[in-house]
Coordinates of C-alpha atoms and ligand atoms in Angstrom, one line a residue:
X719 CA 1.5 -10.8 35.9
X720 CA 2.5 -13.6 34.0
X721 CA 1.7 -13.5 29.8
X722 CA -0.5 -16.0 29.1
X723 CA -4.0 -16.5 28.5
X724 CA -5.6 -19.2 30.5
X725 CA -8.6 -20.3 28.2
X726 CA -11.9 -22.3 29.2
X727 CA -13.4 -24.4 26.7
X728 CA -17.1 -24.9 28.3
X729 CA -17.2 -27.7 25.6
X730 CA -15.6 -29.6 27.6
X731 CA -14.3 -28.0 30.7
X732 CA -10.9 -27.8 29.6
X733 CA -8.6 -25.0 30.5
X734 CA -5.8 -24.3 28.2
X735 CA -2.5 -21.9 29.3
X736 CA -2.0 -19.5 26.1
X737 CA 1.5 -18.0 26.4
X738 CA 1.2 -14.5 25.1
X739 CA 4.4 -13.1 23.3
X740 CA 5.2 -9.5 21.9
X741 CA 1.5 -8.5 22.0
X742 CA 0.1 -11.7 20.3
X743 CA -0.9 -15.3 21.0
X744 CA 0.2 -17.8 19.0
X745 CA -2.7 -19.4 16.1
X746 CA -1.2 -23.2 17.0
X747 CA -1.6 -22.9 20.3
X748 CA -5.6 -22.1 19.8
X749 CA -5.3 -25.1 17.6
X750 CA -4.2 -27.3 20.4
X751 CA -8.2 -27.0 21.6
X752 CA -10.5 -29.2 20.5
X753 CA -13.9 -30.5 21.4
X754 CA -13.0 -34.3 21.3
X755 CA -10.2 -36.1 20.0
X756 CA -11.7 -36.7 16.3
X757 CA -12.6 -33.0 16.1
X758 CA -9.8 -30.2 14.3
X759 CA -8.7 -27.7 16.6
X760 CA -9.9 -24.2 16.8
X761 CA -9.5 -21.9 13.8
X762 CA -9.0 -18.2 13.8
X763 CA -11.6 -16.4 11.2
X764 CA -10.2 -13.0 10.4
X765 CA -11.4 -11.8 6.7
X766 CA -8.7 -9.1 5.5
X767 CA -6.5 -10.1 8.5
X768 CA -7.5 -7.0 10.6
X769 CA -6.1 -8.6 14.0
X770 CA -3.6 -11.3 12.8
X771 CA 0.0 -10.6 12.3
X772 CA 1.6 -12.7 9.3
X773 CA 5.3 -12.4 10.3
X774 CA 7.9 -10.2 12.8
X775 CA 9.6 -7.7 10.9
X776 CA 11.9 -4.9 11.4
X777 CA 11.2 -2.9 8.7
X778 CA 8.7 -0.4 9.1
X779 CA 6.9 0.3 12.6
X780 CA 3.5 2.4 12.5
X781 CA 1.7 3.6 15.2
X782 CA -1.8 4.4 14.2
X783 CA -3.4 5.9 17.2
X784 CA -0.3 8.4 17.4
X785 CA 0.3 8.9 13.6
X786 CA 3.7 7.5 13.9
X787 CA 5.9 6.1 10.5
X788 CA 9.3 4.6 11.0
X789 CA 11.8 2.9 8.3
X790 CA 14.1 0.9 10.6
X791 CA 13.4 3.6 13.3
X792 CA 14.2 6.2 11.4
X793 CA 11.3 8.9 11.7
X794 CA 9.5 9.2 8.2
X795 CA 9.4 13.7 8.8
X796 CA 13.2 13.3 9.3
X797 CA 14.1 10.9 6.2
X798 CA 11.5 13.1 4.1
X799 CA 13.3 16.3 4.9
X800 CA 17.1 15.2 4.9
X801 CA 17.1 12.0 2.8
X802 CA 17.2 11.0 -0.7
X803 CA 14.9 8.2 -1.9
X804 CA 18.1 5.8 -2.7
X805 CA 19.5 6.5 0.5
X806 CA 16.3 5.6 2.8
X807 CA 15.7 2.4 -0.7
X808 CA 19.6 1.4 0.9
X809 CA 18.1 1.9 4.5
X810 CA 14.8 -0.9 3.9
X811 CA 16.9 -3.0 2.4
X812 CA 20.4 -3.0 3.9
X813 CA 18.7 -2.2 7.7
X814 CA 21.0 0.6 8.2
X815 CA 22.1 4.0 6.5
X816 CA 24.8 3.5 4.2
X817 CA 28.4 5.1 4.6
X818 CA 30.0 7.5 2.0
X819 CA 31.4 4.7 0.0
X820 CA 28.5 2.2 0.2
X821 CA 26.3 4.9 -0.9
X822 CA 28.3 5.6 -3.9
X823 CA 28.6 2.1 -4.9
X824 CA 24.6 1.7 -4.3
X825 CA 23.8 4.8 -5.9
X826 CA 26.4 3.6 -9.0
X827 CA 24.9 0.1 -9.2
X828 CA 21.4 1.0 -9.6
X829 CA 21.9 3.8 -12.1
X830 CA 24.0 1.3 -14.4
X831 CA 21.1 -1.2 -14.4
X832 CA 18.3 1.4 -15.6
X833 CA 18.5 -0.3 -18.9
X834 CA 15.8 -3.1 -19.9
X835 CA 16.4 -6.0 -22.5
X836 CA 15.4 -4.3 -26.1
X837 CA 12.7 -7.6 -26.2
X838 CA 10.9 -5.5 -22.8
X839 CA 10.5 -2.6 -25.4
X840 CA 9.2 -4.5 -28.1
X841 CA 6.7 -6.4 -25.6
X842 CA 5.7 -3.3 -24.4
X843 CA 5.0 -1.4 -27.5
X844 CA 2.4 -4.3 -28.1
X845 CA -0.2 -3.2 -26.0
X846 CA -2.9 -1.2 -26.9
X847 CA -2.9 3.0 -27.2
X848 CA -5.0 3.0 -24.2
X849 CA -3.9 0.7 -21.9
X850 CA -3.5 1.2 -18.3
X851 CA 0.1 2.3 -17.5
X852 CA -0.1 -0.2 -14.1
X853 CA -1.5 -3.3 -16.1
X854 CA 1.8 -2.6 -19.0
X855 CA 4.0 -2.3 -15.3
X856 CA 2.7 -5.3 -13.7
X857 CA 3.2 -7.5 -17.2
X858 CA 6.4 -6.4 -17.9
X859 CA 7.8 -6.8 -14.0
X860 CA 6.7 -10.6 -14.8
X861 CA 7.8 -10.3 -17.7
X862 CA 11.5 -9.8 -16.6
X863 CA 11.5 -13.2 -14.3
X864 CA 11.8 -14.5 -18.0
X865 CA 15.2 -12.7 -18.7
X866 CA 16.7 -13.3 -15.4
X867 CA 15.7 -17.2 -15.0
X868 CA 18.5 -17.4 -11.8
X869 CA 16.4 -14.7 -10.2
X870 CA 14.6 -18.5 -9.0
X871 CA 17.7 -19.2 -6.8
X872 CA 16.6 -17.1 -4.1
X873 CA 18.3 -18.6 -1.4
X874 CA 21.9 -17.2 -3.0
X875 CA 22.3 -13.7 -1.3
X876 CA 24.3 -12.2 -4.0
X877 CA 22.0 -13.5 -6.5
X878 CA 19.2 -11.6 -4.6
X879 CA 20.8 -8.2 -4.4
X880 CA 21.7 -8.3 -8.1
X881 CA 17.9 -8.9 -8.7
X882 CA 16.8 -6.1 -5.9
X883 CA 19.5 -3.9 -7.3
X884 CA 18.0 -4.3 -11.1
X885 CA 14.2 -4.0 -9.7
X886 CA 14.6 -0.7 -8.4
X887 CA 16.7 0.6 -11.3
X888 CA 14.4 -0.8 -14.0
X889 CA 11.1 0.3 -12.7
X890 CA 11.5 3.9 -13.4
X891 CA 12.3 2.7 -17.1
X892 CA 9.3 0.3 -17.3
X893 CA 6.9 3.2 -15.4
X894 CA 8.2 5.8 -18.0
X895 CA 7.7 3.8 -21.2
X896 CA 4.3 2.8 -20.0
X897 CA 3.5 6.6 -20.1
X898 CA 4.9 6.9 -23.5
X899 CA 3.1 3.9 -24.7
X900 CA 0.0 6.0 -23.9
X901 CA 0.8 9.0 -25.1
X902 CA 1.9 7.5 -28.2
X903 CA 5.5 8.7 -28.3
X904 CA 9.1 7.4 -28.6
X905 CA 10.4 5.6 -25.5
X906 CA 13.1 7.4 -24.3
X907 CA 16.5 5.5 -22.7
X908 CA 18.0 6.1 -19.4
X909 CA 20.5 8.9 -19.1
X910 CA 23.1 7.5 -16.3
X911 CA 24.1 10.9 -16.4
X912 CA 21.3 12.2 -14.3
X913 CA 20.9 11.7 -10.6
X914 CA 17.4 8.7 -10.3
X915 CA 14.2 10.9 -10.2
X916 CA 15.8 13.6 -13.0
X917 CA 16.5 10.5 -15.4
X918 CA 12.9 9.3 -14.8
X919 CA 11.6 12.6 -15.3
X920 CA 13.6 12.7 -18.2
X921 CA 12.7 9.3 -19.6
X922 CA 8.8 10.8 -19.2
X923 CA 8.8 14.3 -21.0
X924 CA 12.0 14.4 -22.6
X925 CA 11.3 15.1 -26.9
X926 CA 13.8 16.8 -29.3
X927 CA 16.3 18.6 -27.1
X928 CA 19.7 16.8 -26.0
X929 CA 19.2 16.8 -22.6
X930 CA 16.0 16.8 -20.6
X931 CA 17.0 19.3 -17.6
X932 CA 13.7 19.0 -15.0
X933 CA 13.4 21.7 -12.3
X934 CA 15.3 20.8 -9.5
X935 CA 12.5 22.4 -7.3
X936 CA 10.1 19.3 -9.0
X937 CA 13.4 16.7 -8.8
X938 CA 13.0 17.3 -5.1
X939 CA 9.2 17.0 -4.4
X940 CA 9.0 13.9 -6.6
X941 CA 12.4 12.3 -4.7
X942 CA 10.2 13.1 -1.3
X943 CA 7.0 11.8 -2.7
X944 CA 9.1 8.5 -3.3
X945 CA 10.5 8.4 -0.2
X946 CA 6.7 9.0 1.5
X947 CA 5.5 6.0 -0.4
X948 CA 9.1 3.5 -0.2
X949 CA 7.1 1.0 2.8
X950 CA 4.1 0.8 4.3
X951 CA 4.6 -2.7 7.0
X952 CA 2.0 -5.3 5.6
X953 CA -0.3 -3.4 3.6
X954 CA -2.2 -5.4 0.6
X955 CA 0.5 -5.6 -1.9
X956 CA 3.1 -6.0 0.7
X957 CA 1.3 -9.0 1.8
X958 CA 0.9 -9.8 -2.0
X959 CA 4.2 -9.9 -2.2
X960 CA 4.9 -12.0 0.8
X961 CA 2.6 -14.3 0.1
X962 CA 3.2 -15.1 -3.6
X963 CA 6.9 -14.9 -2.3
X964 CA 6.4 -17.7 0.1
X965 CA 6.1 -20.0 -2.5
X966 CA 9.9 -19.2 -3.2
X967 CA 9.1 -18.2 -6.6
X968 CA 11.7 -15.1 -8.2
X969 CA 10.9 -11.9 -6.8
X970 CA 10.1 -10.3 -10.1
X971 CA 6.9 -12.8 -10.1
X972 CA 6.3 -11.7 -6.3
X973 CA 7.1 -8.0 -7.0
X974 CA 4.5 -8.2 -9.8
X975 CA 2.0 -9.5 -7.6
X976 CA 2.6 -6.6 -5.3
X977 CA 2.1 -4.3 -8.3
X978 CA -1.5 -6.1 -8.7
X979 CA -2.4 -5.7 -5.7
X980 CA -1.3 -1.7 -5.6
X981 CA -3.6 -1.3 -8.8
X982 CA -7.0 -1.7 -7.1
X983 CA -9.1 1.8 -5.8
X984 CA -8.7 0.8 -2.4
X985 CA -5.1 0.6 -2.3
X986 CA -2.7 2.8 -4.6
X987 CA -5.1 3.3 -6.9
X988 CA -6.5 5.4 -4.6
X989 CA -4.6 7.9 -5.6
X990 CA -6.0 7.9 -9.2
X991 CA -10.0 7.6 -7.6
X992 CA -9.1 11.1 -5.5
X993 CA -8.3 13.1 -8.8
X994 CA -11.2 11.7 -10.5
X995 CA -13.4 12.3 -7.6
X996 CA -12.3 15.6 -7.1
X997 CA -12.5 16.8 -10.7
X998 CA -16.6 15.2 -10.9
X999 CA -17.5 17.0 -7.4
X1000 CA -16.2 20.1 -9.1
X1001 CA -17.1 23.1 -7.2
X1002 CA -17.2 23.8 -3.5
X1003 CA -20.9 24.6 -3.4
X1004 CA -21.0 21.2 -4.6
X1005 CA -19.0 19.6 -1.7
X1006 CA -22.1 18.9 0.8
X1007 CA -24.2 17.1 -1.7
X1008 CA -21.3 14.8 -2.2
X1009 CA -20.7 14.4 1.6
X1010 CA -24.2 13.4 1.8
X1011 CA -23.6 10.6 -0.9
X1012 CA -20.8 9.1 1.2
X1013 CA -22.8 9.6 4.5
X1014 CA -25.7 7.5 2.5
X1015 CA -23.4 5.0 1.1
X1016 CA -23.2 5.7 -2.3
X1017 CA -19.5 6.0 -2.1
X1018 CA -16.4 6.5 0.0
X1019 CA -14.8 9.3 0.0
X1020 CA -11.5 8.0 -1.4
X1021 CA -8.4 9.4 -0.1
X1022 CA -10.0 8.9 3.8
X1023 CA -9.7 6.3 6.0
X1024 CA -7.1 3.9 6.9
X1025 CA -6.9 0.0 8.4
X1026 CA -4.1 1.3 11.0
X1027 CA -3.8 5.4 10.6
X1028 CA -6.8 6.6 13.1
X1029 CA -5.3 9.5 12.9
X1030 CA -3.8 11.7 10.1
X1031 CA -1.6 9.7 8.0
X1032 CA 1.5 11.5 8.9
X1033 CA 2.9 11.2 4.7
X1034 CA -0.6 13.2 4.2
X1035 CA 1.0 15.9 6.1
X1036 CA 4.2 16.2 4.8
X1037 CA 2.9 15.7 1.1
X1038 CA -0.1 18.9 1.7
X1039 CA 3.2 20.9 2.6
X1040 CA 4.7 19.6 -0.1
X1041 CA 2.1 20.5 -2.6
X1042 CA 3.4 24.7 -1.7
X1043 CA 6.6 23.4 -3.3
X1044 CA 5.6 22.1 -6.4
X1045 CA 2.7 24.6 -6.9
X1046 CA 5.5 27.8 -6.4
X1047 CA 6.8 25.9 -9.7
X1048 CA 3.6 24.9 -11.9
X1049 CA 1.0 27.5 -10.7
X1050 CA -2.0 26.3 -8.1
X1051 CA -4.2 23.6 -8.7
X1052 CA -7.3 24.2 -8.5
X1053 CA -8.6 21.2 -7.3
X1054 CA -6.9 22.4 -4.2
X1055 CA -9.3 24.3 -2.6
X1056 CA -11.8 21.7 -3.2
X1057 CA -9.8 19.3 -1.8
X1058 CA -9.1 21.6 1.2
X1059 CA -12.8 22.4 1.5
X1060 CA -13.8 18.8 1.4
X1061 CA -11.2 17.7 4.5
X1062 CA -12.4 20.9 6.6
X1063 CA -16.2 19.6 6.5
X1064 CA -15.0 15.5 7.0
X1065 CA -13.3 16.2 9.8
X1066 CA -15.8 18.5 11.3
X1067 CA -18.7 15.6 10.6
X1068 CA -19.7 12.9 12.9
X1069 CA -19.8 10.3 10.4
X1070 CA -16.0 10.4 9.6
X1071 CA -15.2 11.9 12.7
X1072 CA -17.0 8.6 14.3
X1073 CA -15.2 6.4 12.3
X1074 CA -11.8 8.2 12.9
X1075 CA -11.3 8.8 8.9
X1076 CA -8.8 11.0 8.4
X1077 CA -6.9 12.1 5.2
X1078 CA -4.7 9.2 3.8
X1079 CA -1.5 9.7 1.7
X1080 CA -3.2 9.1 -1.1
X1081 CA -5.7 12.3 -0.6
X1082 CA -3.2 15.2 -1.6
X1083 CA -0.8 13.1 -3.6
X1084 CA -2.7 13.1 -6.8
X1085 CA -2.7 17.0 -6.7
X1086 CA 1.2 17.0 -7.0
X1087 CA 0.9 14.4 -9.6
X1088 CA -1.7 16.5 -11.8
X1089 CA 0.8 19.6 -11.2
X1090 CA 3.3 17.5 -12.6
X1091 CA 1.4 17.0 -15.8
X1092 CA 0.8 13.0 -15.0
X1093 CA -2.4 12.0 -16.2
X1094 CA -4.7 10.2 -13.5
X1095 CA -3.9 6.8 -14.6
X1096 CA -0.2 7.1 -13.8
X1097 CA -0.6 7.8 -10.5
X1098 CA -0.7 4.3 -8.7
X1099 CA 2.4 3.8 -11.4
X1100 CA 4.6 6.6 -9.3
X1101 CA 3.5 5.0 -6.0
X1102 CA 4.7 1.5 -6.8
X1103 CA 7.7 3.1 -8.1
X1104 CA 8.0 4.5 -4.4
X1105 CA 7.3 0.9 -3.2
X1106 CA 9.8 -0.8 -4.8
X1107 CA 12.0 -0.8 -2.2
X1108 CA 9.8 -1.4 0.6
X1109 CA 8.1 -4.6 -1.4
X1110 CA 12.0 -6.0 -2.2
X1111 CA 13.1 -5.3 1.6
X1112 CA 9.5 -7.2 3.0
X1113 CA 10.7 -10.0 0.3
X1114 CA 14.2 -10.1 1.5
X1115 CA 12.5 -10.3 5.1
X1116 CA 10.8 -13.5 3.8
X1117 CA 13.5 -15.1 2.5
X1118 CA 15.4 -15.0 5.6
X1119 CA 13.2 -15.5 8.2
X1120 CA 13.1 -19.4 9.4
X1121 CA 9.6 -18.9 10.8
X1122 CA 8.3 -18.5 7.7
X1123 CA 6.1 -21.1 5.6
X1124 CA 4.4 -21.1 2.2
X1125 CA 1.2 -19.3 2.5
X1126 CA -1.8 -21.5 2.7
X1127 CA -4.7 -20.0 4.9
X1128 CA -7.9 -22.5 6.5
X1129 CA -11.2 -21.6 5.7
X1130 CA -14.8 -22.1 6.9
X1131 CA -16.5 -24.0 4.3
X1132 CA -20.2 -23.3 4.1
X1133 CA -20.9 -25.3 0.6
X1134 CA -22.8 -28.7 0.3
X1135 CA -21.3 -31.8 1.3
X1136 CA -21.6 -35.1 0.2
X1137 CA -23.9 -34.9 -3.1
X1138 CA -24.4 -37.7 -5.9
X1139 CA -23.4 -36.7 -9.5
X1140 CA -25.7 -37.5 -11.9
X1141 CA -24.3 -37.3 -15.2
X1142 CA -25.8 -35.1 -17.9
X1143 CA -27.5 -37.3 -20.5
X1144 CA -29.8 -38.0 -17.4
X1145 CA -29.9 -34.3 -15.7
X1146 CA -31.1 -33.6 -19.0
X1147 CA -33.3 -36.3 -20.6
Ligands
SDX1847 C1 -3.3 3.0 1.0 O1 -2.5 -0.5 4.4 C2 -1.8 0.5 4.0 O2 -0.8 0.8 4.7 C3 -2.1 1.1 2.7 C4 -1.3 2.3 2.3 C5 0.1 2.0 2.0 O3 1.0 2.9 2.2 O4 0.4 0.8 1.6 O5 -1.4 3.3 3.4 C6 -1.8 3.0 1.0 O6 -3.9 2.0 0.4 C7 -4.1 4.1 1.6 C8 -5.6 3.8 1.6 C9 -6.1 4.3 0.2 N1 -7.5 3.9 0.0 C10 -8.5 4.8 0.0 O7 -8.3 6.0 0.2 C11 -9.9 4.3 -0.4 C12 -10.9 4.8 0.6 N2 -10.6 4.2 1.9 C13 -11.3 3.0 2.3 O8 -11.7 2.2 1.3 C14 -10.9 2.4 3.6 O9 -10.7 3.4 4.5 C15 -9.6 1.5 3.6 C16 -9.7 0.5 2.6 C17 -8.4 2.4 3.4 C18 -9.5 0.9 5.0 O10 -10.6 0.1 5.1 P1 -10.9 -0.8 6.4 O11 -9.8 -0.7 7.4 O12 -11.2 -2.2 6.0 O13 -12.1 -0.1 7.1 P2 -13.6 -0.4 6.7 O14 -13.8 -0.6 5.3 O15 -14.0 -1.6 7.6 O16 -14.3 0.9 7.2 C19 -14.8 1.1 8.5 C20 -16.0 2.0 8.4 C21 -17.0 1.5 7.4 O17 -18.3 2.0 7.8 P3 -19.4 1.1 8.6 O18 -19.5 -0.2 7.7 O19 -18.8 0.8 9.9 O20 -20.6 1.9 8.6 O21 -15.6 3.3 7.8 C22 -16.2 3.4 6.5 C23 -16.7 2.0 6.1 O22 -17.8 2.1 5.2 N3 -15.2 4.0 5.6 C24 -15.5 5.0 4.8 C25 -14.2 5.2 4.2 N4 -13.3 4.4 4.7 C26 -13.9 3.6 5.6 N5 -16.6 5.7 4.5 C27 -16.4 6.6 3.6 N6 -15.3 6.9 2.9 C28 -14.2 6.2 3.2 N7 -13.0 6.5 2.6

């Protein structure tokens, strides 16, 4: 069987040999047919990119039929249960598992570049009480390609480790001090004495005592829930991040653009849309009028569905186990048993069963999150937190990869063509 495509174009009778190549055809090659010699070649229309693929990576792999997540093969179950979220954050970047020594040396590096410039802390005590922890993280991530101008000399590879290195260690920092922001209190500084996810727990809740000491039980599930979040393949904000990356601009300016991306409801801030959704519905009794609502298209029922997963999301599974953990520590939320409640009827009813919408890992995240004491609007904050990594590896990817080109789609134009312009002293006389 040989890989190709052998295309007719009854325009004109022509038959064109399409070599197909790890599952796809080539766009150029569809370009190569044309009606007649003064007319462009074939385009591909694909709003949202459902069937095109924008690069080869070896990153992530998902398999969304079997409910398969892999970070440079590693099975996602297996790094969520024995890993530590700087070990698999060493893994998407470094496309292997560190040894004893590199670890160390990782692990040192980023906890000795949790500190911000003192400017970062005065920019970000300018925003308002109430503003949205994400917008404060996505200014202040751009905000840092301003102290780190050689960030721009991305084709130096020490120069882009130094900047990957700072990203992951600052972003705790920036997340934790957007919290404060809004809850009006004292930004606390990293203490290098605590392991990652215990110095940004700290740098959250810590007040009068001398040392905020967190619950190892919580350390844990927050270090997992980081882990469950650290890549994704070319989800929106990683293809935010690619594609504001391809114009070889610093990857704080890419990585913000990620974080723009993550904000919206049907992204990360999904996770932020499930608690609010969950707290309005309110009851179980109330759970069927709100399926009928969905069903009717009033709304989605956020925290469902998935462009690749049509299956469970396997990160839902491990967080709804995860949830046991965390809830042994705070007490149950109750929110649970309407969340539980509302997943037993969806997957029982046609019209999600139909459209294979299955619990995504946004639906039982925001639970753990609440349990924690975050407020809704810091949820999508702790998931691009998670991300960093995977955004910085996708980057590095970029950088790297001699296929690549700046980003600059076609389009269908369906406007007017050709008009006069009459000037406005006549449109108006
Ligand atoms: C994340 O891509 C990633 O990998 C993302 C992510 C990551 O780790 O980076 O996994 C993180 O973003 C998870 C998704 C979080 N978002 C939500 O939970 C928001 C609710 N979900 C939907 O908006 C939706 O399912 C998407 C955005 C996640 C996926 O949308 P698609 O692939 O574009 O699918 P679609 O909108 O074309 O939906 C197909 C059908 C439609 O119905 P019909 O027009 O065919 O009648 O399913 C319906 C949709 O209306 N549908 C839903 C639904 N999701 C899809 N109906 C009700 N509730 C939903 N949640």
């Amino acid at each position: 069987m040989t890989e190709s495509l052998t295309v007719r174009d009854n325009r004109t009778g022509q038959e064109y040999d399409v070599p197909i190549s790890e599952g796809a055809i080539k766009a150029k090659d569809i370009g190569a047919i044309k009606a007649d010699d003064d007319s462009p070649g074939l385009a591909i229309y694909d709003p949202g990119f459902v069937n095109t693929a924008s690069c080869r990576s070896a990153v992530t792999f998902i398999d969304g039929e079997k409910g398969i997540l892999e970070y440079r093969g590693y099975p996602i179950e297996q790094l969520a249960e024995s890993s530590t979220f700087l070990e698999v954050a060493y893994l998407l970047i470094n496309g292997a598992l560190p040894s004893k020594a590199e670890y160390e040396q990782w692990v040192h590096d980023i906890t000795y570049h949790t500190f911000v410039h003192e400017n970062v802390k005065s920019f970000m005590e300018g925003f308002r009480y109430d503003a949205h922890p994400m917008g404060m993280l996505m200014a202040s991530v751009g905000a840092l390609s301003t102290f780190y101008p050689e960030a721009g000399v991305i084709g130096d590879a020490d120069n882009r480790m130094i900047q990957i290195i700072r990203m992951i260690a600052k972003m705790p920092t920036l997340g934790a001090w957007s919290f404060r922001n809004a809850q009006g209190k004292p930004f606390v500084y990293p203490d290098n004495e605590l392991s990652y996810t215990a110095n940004f727990l700290s740098m959250l809740f810590k007040m009068s005592e001398s040392r905020y000491e967190a619950d190892e039980r919580l350390v844990k599930a927050l270090d997992t829930l980081f882990i469950l979040h650290a890549d994704h393949e070319q989800n929106c904000s990683a293809n935010a991040v690619r594609s504001v990356g391809s114009s070889q601009v610093d990857p704080y300016s890419a990585v913000a653009a990620g974080i723009g991306a993550l904000y919206g409801p049907l992204h990360g801030g999904a996770n932020e849309a499930v608690l609010r959704m969950l707290r309005r519905i309110g009851s179980k009794s109330e759970i069927p009028a709100f399926i009928e609502g969905v069903k009717n298209g009033n709304e989605k029922l956020m925290g469902f569905g998935h462009r690749v997963y049509k299956n469970y999301d396997p990160r839902a599974k491990i967080i709804k186990k995860a949830c046991d953990d965390v809830f042994d520590v705070t007490g149950v939320n109750p929110l649970l048993e309407i969340a539980q409640e509302l997943e037993k009827i969806a997957l029982e009813d046609d019209y999600f069963v139909s459209r294979k919408l299955y619990p995504n890992v946004d639906f039982y995240s925001g639970l753990i999150y609440e349990a924690f004491q975050f407020p809704p609007e810091m949820f999508t904050v702790l998931f691009a937190i998670g991300r960093t990594p995977g955004w910085l590896a996708q980057w590095l990817e970029l950088t790297q990869d001699k296929e690549q080109k700046i980003a600059r789609p076609k389009q269908i134009y369906t406007g007017d063509r050709g008009l006069d312009f009459t000037p406005r002293d006549q449109r108006w006389a």
